[in-house]
Short mmCIF file of C-alpha atoms in Angstrom, two decimals:
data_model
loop_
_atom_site.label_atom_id
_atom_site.label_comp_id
_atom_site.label_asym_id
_atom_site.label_seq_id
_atom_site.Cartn_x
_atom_site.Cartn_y
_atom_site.Cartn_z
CA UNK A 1118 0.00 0.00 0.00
CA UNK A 1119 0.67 3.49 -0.85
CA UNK A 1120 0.25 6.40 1.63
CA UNK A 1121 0.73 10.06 0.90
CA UNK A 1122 1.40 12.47 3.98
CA UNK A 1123 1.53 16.04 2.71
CA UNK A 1124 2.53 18.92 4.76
CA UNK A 1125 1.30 22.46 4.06
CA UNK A 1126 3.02 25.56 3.89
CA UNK A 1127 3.70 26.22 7.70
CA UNK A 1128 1.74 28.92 9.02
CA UNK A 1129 3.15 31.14 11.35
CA UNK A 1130 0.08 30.62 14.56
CA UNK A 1131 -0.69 33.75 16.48
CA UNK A 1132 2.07 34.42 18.96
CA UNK A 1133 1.82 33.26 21.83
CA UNK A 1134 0.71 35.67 24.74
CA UNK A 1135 3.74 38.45 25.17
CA UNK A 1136 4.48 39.23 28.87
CA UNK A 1137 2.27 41.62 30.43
CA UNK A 1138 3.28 45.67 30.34
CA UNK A 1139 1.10 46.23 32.97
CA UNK A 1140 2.60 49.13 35.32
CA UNK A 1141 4.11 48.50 38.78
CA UNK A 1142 1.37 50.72 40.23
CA UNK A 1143 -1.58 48.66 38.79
CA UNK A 1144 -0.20 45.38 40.79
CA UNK A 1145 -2.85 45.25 43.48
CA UNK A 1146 -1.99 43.13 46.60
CA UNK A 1147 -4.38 43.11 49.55
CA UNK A 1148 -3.51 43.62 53.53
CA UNK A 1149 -0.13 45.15 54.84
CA UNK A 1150 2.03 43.92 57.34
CA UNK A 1151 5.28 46.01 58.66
CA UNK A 1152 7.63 44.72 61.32
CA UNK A 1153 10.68 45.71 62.91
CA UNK A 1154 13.59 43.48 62.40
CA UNK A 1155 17.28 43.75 63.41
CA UNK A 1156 19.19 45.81 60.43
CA UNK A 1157 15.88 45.47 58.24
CA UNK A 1158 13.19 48.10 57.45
CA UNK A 1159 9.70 47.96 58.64
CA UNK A 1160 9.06 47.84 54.17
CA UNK A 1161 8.52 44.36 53.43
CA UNK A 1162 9.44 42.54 50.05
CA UNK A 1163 6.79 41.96 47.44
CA UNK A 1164 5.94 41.32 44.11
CA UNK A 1165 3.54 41.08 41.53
CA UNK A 1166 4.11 39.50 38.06
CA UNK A 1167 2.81 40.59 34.42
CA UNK A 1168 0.82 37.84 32.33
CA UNK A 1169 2.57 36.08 29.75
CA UNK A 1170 1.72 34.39 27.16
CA UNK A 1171 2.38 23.83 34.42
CA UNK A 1172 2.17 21.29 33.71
CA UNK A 1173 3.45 21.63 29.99
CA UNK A 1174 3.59 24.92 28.54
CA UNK A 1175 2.24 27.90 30.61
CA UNK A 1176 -1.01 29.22 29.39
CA UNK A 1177 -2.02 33.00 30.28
CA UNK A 1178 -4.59 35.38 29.61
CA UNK A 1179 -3.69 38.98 28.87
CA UNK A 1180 -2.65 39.73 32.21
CA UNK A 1181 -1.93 37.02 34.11
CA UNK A 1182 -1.01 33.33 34.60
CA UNK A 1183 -0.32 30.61 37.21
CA UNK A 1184 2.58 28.30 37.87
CA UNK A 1185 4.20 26.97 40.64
CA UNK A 1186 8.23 26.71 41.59
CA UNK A 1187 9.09 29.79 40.61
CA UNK A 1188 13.05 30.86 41.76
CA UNK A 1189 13.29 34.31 42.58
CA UNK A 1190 16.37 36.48 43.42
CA UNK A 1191 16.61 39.85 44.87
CA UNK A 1192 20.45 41.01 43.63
CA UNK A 1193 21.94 44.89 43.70
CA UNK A 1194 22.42 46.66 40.52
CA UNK A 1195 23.24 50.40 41.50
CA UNK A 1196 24.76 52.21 44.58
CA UNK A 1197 22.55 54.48 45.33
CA UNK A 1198 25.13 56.78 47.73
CA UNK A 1199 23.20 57.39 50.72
CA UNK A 1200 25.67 57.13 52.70
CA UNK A 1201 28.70 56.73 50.19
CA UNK A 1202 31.04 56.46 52.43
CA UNK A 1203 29.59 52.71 53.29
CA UNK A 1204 29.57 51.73 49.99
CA UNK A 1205 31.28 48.88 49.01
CA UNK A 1206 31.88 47.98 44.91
CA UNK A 1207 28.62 45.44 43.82
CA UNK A 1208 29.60 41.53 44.25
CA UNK A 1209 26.97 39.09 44.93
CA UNK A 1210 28.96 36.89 46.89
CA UNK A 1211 28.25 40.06 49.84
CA UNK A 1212 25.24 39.61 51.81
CA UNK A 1213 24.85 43.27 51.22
CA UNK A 1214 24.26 42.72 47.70
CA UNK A 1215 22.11 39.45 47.72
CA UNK A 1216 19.13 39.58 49.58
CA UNK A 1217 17.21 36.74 48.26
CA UNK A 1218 19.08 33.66 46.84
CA UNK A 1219 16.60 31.29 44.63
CA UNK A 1220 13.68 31.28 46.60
CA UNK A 1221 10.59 29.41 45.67
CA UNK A 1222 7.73 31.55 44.97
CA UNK A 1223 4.29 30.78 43.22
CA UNK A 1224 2.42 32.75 40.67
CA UNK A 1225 -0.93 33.12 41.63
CA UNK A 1226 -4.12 34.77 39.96
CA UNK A 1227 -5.40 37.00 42.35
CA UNK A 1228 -9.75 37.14 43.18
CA UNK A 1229 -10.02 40.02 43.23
CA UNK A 1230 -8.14 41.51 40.40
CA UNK A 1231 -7.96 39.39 38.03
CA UNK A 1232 -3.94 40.37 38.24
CA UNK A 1233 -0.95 37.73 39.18
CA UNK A 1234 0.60 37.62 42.37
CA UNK A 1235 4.33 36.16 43.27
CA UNK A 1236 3.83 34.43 47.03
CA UNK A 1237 6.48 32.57 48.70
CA UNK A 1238 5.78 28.63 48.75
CA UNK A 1239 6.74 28.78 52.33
CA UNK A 1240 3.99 31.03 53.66
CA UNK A 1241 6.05 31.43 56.84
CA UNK A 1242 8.75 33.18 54.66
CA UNK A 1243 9.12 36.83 54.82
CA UNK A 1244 11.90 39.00 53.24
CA UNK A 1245 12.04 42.86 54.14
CA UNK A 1246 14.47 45.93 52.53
CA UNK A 1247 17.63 46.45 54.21
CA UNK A 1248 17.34 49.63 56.34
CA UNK A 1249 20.52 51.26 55.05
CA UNK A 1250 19.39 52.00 51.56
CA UNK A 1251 23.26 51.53 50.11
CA UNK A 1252 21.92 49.68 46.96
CA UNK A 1253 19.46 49.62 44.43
CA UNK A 1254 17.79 46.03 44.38
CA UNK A 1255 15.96 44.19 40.82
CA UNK A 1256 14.19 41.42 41.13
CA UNK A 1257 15.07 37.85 38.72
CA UNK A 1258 12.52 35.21 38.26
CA UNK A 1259 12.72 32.17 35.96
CA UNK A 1260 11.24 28.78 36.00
CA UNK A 1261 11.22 26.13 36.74
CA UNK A 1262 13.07 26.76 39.67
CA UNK A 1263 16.29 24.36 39.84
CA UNK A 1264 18.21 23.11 43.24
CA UNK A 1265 21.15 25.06 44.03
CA UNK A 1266 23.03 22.71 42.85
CA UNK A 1267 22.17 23.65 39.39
CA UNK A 1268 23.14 27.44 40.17
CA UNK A 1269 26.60 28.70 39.07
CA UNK A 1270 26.19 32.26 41.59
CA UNK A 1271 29.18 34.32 40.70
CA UNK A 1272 29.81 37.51 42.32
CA UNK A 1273 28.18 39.57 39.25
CA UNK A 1274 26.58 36.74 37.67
CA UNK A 1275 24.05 33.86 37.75
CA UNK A 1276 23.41 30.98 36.07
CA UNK A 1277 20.36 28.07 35.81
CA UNK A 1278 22.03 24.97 34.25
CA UNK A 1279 18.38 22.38 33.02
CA UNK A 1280 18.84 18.82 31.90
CA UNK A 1281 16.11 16.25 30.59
CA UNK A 1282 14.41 18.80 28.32
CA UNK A 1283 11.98 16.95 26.51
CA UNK A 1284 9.35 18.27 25.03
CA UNK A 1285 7.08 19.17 27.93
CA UNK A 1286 9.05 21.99 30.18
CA UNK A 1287 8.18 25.36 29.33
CA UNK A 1288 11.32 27.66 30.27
CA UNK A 1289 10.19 31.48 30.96
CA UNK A 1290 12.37 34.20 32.65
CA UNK A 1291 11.65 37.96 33.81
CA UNK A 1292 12.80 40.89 35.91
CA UNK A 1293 11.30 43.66 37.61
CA UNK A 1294 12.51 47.04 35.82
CA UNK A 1295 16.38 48.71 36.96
CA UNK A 1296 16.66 51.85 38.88
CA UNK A 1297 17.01 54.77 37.62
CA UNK A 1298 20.26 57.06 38.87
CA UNK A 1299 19.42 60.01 36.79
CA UNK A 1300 16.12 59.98 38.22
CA UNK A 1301 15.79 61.77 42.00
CA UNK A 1302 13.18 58.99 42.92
CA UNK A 1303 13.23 56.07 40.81
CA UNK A 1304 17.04 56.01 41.15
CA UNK A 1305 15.85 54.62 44.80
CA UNK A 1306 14.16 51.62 42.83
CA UNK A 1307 14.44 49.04 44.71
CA UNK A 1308 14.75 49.62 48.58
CA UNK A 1309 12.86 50.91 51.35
CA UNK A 1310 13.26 53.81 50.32
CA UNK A 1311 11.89 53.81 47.17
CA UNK A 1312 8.26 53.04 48.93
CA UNK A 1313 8.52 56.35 51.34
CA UNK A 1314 8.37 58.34 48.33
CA UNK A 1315 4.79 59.99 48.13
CA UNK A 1316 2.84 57.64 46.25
CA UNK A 1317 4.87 54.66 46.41
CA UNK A 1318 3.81 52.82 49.02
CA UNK A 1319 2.26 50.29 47.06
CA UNK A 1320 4.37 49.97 43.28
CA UNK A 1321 5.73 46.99 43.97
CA UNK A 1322 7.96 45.52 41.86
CA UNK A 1323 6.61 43.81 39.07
CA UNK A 1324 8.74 40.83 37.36
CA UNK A 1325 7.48 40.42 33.42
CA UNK A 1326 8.19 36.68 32.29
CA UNK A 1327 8.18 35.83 28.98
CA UNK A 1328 8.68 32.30 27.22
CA UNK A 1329 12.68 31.45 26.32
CA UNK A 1330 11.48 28.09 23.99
CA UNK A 1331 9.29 28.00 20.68
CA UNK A 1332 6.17 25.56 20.50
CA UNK A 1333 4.98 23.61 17.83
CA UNK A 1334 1.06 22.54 17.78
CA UNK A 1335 0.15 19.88 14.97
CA UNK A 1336 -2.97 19.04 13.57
CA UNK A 1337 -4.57 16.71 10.82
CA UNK A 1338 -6.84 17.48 8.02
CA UNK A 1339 -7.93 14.90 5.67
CA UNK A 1340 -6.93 15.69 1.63
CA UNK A 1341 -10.10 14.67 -0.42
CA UNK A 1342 -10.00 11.90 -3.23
CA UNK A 1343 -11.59 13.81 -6.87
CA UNK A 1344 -11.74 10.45 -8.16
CA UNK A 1345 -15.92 10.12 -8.81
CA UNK A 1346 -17.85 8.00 -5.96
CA UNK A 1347 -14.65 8.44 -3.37
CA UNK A 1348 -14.44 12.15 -1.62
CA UNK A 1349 -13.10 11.33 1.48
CA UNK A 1350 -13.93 7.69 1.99
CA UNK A 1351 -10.44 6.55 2.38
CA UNK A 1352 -9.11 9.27 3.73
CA UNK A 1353 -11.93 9.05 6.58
CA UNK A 1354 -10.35 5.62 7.57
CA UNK A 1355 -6.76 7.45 8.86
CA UNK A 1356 -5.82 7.80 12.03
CA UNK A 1357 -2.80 9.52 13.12
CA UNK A 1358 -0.88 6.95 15.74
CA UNK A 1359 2.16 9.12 16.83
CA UNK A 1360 4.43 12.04 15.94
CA UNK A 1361 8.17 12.15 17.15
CA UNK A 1362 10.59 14.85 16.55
CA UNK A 1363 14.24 14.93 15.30
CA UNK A 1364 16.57 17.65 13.85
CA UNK A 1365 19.42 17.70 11.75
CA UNK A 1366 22.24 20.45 9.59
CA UNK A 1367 23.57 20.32 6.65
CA UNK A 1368 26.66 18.61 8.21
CA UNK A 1369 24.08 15.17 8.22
CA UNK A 1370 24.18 13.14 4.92
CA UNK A 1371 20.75 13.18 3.19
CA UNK A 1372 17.89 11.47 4.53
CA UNK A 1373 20.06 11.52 8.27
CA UNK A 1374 18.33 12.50 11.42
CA UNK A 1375 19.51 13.05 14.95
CA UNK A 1376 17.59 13.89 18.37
CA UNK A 1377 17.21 17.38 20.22
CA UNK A 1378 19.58 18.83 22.55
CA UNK A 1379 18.00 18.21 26.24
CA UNK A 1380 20.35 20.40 27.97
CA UNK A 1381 20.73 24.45 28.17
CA UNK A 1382 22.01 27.41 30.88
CA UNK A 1383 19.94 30.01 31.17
CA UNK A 1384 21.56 33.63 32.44
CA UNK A 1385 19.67 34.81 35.53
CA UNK A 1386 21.43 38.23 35.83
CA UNK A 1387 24.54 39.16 34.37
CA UNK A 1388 25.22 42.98 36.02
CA UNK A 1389 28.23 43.24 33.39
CA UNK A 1390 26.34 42.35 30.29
CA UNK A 1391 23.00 42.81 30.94
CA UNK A 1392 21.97 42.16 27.14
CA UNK A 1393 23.06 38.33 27.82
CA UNK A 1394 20.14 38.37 31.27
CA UNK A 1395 17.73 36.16 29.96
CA UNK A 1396 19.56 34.16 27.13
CA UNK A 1397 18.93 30.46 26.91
CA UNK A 1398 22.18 28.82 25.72
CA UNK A 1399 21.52 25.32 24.13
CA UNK A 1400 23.90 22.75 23.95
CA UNK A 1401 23.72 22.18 20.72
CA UNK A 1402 26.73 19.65 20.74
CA UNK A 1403 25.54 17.78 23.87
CA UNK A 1404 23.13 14.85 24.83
CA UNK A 1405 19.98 14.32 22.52
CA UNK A 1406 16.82 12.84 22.00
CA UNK A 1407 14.10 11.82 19.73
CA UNK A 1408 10.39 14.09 21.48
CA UNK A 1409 7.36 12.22 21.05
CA UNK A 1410 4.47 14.14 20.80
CA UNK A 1411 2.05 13.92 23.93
CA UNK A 1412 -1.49 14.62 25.05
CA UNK A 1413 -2.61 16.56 27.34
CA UNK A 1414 -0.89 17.26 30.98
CA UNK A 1415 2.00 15.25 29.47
CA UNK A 1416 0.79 12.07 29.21
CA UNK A 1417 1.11 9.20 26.43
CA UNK A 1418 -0.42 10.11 23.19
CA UNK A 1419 -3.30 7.54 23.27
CA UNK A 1420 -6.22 9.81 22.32
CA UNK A 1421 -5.39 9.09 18.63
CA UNK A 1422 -7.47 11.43 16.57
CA UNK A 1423 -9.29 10.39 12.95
CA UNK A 1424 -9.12 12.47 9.91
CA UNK A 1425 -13.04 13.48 9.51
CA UNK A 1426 -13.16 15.18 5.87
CA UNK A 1427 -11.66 18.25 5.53
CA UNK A 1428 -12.09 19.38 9.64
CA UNK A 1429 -8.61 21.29 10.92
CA UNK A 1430 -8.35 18.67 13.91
CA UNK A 1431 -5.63 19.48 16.86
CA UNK A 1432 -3.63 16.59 18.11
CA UNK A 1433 -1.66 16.33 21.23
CA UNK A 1434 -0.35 19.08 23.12
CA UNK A 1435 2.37 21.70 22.12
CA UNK A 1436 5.57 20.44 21.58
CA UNK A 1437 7.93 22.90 23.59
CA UNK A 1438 11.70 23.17 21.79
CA UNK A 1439 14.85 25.30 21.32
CA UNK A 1440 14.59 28.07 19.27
CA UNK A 1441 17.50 27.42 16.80
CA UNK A 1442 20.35 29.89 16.77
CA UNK A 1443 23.85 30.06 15.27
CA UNK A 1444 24.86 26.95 17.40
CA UNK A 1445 22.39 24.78 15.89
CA UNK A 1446 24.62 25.00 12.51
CA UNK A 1447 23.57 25.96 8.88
CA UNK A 1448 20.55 24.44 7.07
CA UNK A 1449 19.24 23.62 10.54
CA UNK A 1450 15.96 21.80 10.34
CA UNK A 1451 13.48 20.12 12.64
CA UNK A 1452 11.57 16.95 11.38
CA UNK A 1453 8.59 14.91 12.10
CA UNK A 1454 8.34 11.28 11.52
CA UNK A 1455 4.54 10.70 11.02
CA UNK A 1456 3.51 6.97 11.93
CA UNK A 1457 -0.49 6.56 10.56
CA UNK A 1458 -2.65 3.30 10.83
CA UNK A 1459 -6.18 2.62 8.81
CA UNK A 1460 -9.62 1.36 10.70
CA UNK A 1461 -12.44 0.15 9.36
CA UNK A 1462 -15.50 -0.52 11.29
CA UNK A 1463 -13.51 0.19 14.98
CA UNK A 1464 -10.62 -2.59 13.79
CA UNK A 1465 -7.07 -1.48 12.80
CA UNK A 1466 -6.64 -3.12 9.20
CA UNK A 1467 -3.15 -1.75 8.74
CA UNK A 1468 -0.27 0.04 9.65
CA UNK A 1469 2.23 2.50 8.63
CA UNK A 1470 5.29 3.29 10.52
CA UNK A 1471 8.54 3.25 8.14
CA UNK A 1472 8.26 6.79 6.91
CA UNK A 1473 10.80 8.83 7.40
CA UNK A 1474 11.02 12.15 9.18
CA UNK A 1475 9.33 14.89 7.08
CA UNK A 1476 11.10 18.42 7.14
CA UNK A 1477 9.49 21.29 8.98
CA UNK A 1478 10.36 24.37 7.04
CA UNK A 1479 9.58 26.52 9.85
CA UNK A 1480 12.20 29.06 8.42
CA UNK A 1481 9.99 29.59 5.47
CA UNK A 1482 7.35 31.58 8.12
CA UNK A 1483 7.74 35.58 7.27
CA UNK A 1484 9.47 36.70 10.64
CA UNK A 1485 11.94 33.71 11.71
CA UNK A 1486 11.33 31.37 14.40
CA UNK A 1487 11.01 33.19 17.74
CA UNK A 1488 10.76 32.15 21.49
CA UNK A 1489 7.42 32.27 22.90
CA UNK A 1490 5.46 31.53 19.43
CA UNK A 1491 3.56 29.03 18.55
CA UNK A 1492 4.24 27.29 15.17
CA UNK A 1493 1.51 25.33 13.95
CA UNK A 1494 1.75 22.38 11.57
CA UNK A 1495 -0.76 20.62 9.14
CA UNK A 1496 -0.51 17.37 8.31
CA UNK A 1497 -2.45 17.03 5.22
CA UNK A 1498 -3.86 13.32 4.85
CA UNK A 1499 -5.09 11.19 1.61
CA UNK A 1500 -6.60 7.70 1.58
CA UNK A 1501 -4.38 4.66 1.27
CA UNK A 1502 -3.99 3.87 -2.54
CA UNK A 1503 -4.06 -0.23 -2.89
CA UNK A 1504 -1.09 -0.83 -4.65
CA UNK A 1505 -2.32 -3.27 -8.04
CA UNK A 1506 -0.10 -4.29 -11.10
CA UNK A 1507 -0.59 -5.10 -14.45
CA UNK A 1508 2.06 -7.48 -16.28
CA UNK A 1509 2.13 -8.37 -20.38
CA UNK A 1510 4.21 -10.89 -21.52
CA UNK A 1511 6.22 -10.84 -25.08
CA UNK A 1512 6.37 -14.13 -26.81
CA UNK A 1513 9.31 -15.86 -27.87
CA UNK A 1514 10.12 -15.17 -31.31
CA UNK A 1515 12.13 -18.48 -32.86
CA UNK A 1516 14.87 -17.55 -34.83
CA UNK A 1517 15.49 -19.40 -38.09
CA UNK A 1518 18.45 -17.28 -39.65
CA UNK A 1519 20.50 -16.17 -36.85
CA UNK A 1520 21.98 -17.94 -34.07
CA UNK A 1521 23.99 -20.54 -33.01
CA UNK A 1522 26.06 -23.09 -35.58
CA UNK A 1523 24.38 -25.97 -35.81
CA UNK A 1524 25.84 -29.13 -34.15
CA UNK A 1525 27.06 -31.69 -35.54
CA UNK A 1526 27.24 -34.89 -33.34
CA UNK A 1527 28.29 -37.49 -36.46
#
């Protein structure tokens, strides 16, 4: 039997939601608390979170979102010269300059409006400004939070190193904005400080995430027979049984297909180079694998969906993977290997699973694949075609002219 599996052009899905620009004075939190502590304000810390656009990937409205294991750090970024004669030069490896070290926090929709809020998994946990106001804090948050063990904490740099990416972790970072020294009050942005300025009491820092990997969302949609009498009969009878994902460069030999690199470092905070804070560095050269597609909440893809006509039908969840940079090599491409079977009357009647991966073009899309989009991919479907051969047969011809001298056994 024949089967054709056509892809479509790829079209480039509506991205996927954009962290939230929603200003530090609209985050809303409710109640107040102050306490004196021992070389700590009475100003306790904070903060509020933008939407962005878990389980697998994290979903978000306009304006806000929920996931759990959040790390958060709370690192210095600007003397602000109080008292200058205290100062000492930034290094993070001064408990003067760290205040929070990757603590777990949770983002949770708040009631009552509508707006995310970062809380500390330990409810018991509070952190409060320093009372000496010799730095300017900002605030780092990326998930999924890793142990400590996974942290490379310089003393003007930090570091998240992930393993085991397969598909299914959605990697987001944010920051809360940097003070401002030119400015007579922001320049007080973050520290106790900052809050006693009329009208501040309550601007909070706010820490917009948005999404560091690129998702791909496949569906099937059945390609109609012309053939009088047939439509989509055939086509009708395809299931799709699984998807898995490979990649390869032009460095592979044609038709050659490797897995996808499972580990990266992402930069937390770089005080130096702040244009690097937030970069995902794959390891393009390290340990790979082949990413099945899954269903929902991660799990196997057993809810194997049936071409019906010419429906758009989405299968599986979104398939969460690096966004291919200069590491990934030239003529870098992703691939699917599409594995069908046929049913008729609720019986599987045959099977196809030796096709080879199928490129995904997803350069071809008008702006360049981009972290936090989603990429969506049609698998176009036809009927089996019964594979049936003719044969003719020419006759000997005798030869009476030409050929072999004859023998002469006297």
């Amino acid at each position: 039997m024949n089967i054709r599996i056509i892809f479509c052009a790829l079209l480039m899905a509506t991205a996927f939601a954009a962290c939230s620009q929603m200003d530090e004075d609209e985050a809303a939190w409710q109640g107040s608390e102050t306490a004196a502590l021992e070389l700590n304000s009475d100003v306790e810390v904070r903060l509020s979170s933008g939407g962005l656009a878990t389980r697998a990937s994290i979903e978000s409205k306009v304006d806000s979102f929920e996931v759990d294991s959040i790390g958060i750090y709370m690192l210095a970024t600007d003397q602000i010269r109080t008292n200058p004669e205290e100062v000492a030069p930034i290094d993070w490896h001064d408990p003067r300059c760290i205040k929070i070290i990757n603590e777990q926090a949770n983002a949770e929709i708040n009631d009552l409006t509508g707006a995310t809020d970062l809380n500390w998994a330990d409810p018991t946990v509070k952190y409060w400004y320093p009372y000496e106001n010799w730095y300017a804090f900002r605030f780092y948050g990326y998930y999924p939070r890793v142990n400590d063990s996974d942290i490379s904490l310089q003393s003007r740099y930090v570091e998240a190193s992930y393993s085991e990416l397969d598909g299914t972790k959605d990697i987001i970072w944010g920051q809360s904005k940097r003070a401002d020294m030119n400015d007579a009050t922001e320049k007080y942005a973050y520290s106790a400080q900052y809050f006693r300025q009329a009208g501040h009491a309550t601007m909070y820092p706010n820490v917009a995430f948005n999404h560091k990997l690129m998702r791909i969302q496949f569906y099937i949609q059945g390609v109609e027979d012309e053939n009088p009498g047939i439509g989509y009969e055939m086509a009708n009878k395809m299931v799709l049984d699984s998807v898995v994902l490979y990649a390869r460069n032009s460095n592979y030999a044609p038709g050659s297909w490797d897995g996808i690199p499972t580990t990266a470092q992402l930069v937390i905070a770089d005080l130096d180079n702040p244009t690097n804070e937030g970069k995902l560095n794959i390891n393009w050269d390290g340990d790979k694998s082949a990413i099945p597609m899954l269903d929902e909440n991660d799990q196997p893809y057993v809810n194997k969906k049936q071409v019906n006509n010419g429906d758009l039908i989405k299968v599986g969840q979104p398939v969460l993977l690096p966004v291919p940079d200069a590491g990934a090599g030239t003529g870098f491409l992703y691939g699917a290997q599409i594995n069908l079977k046929m049913v008729d009357g609720g019986n599987v009647v045959a099977k196809f699973n030796d096709a080879s991966p199928l490129d995904l073009n997803l350069n071809n899309t008008t702006s360049g694949i981009q972290a936090g989009h989603t990429y969506r991919v049609i698998i176009k479907i036809s009927g089996p075609q019964k594979v049936t051969l003719n044969a003719t047969l020419t006759p000997w011809e005798e030869i009476d002219e030409e050929g072999f001298d004859d023998l002469d056994l006297n």
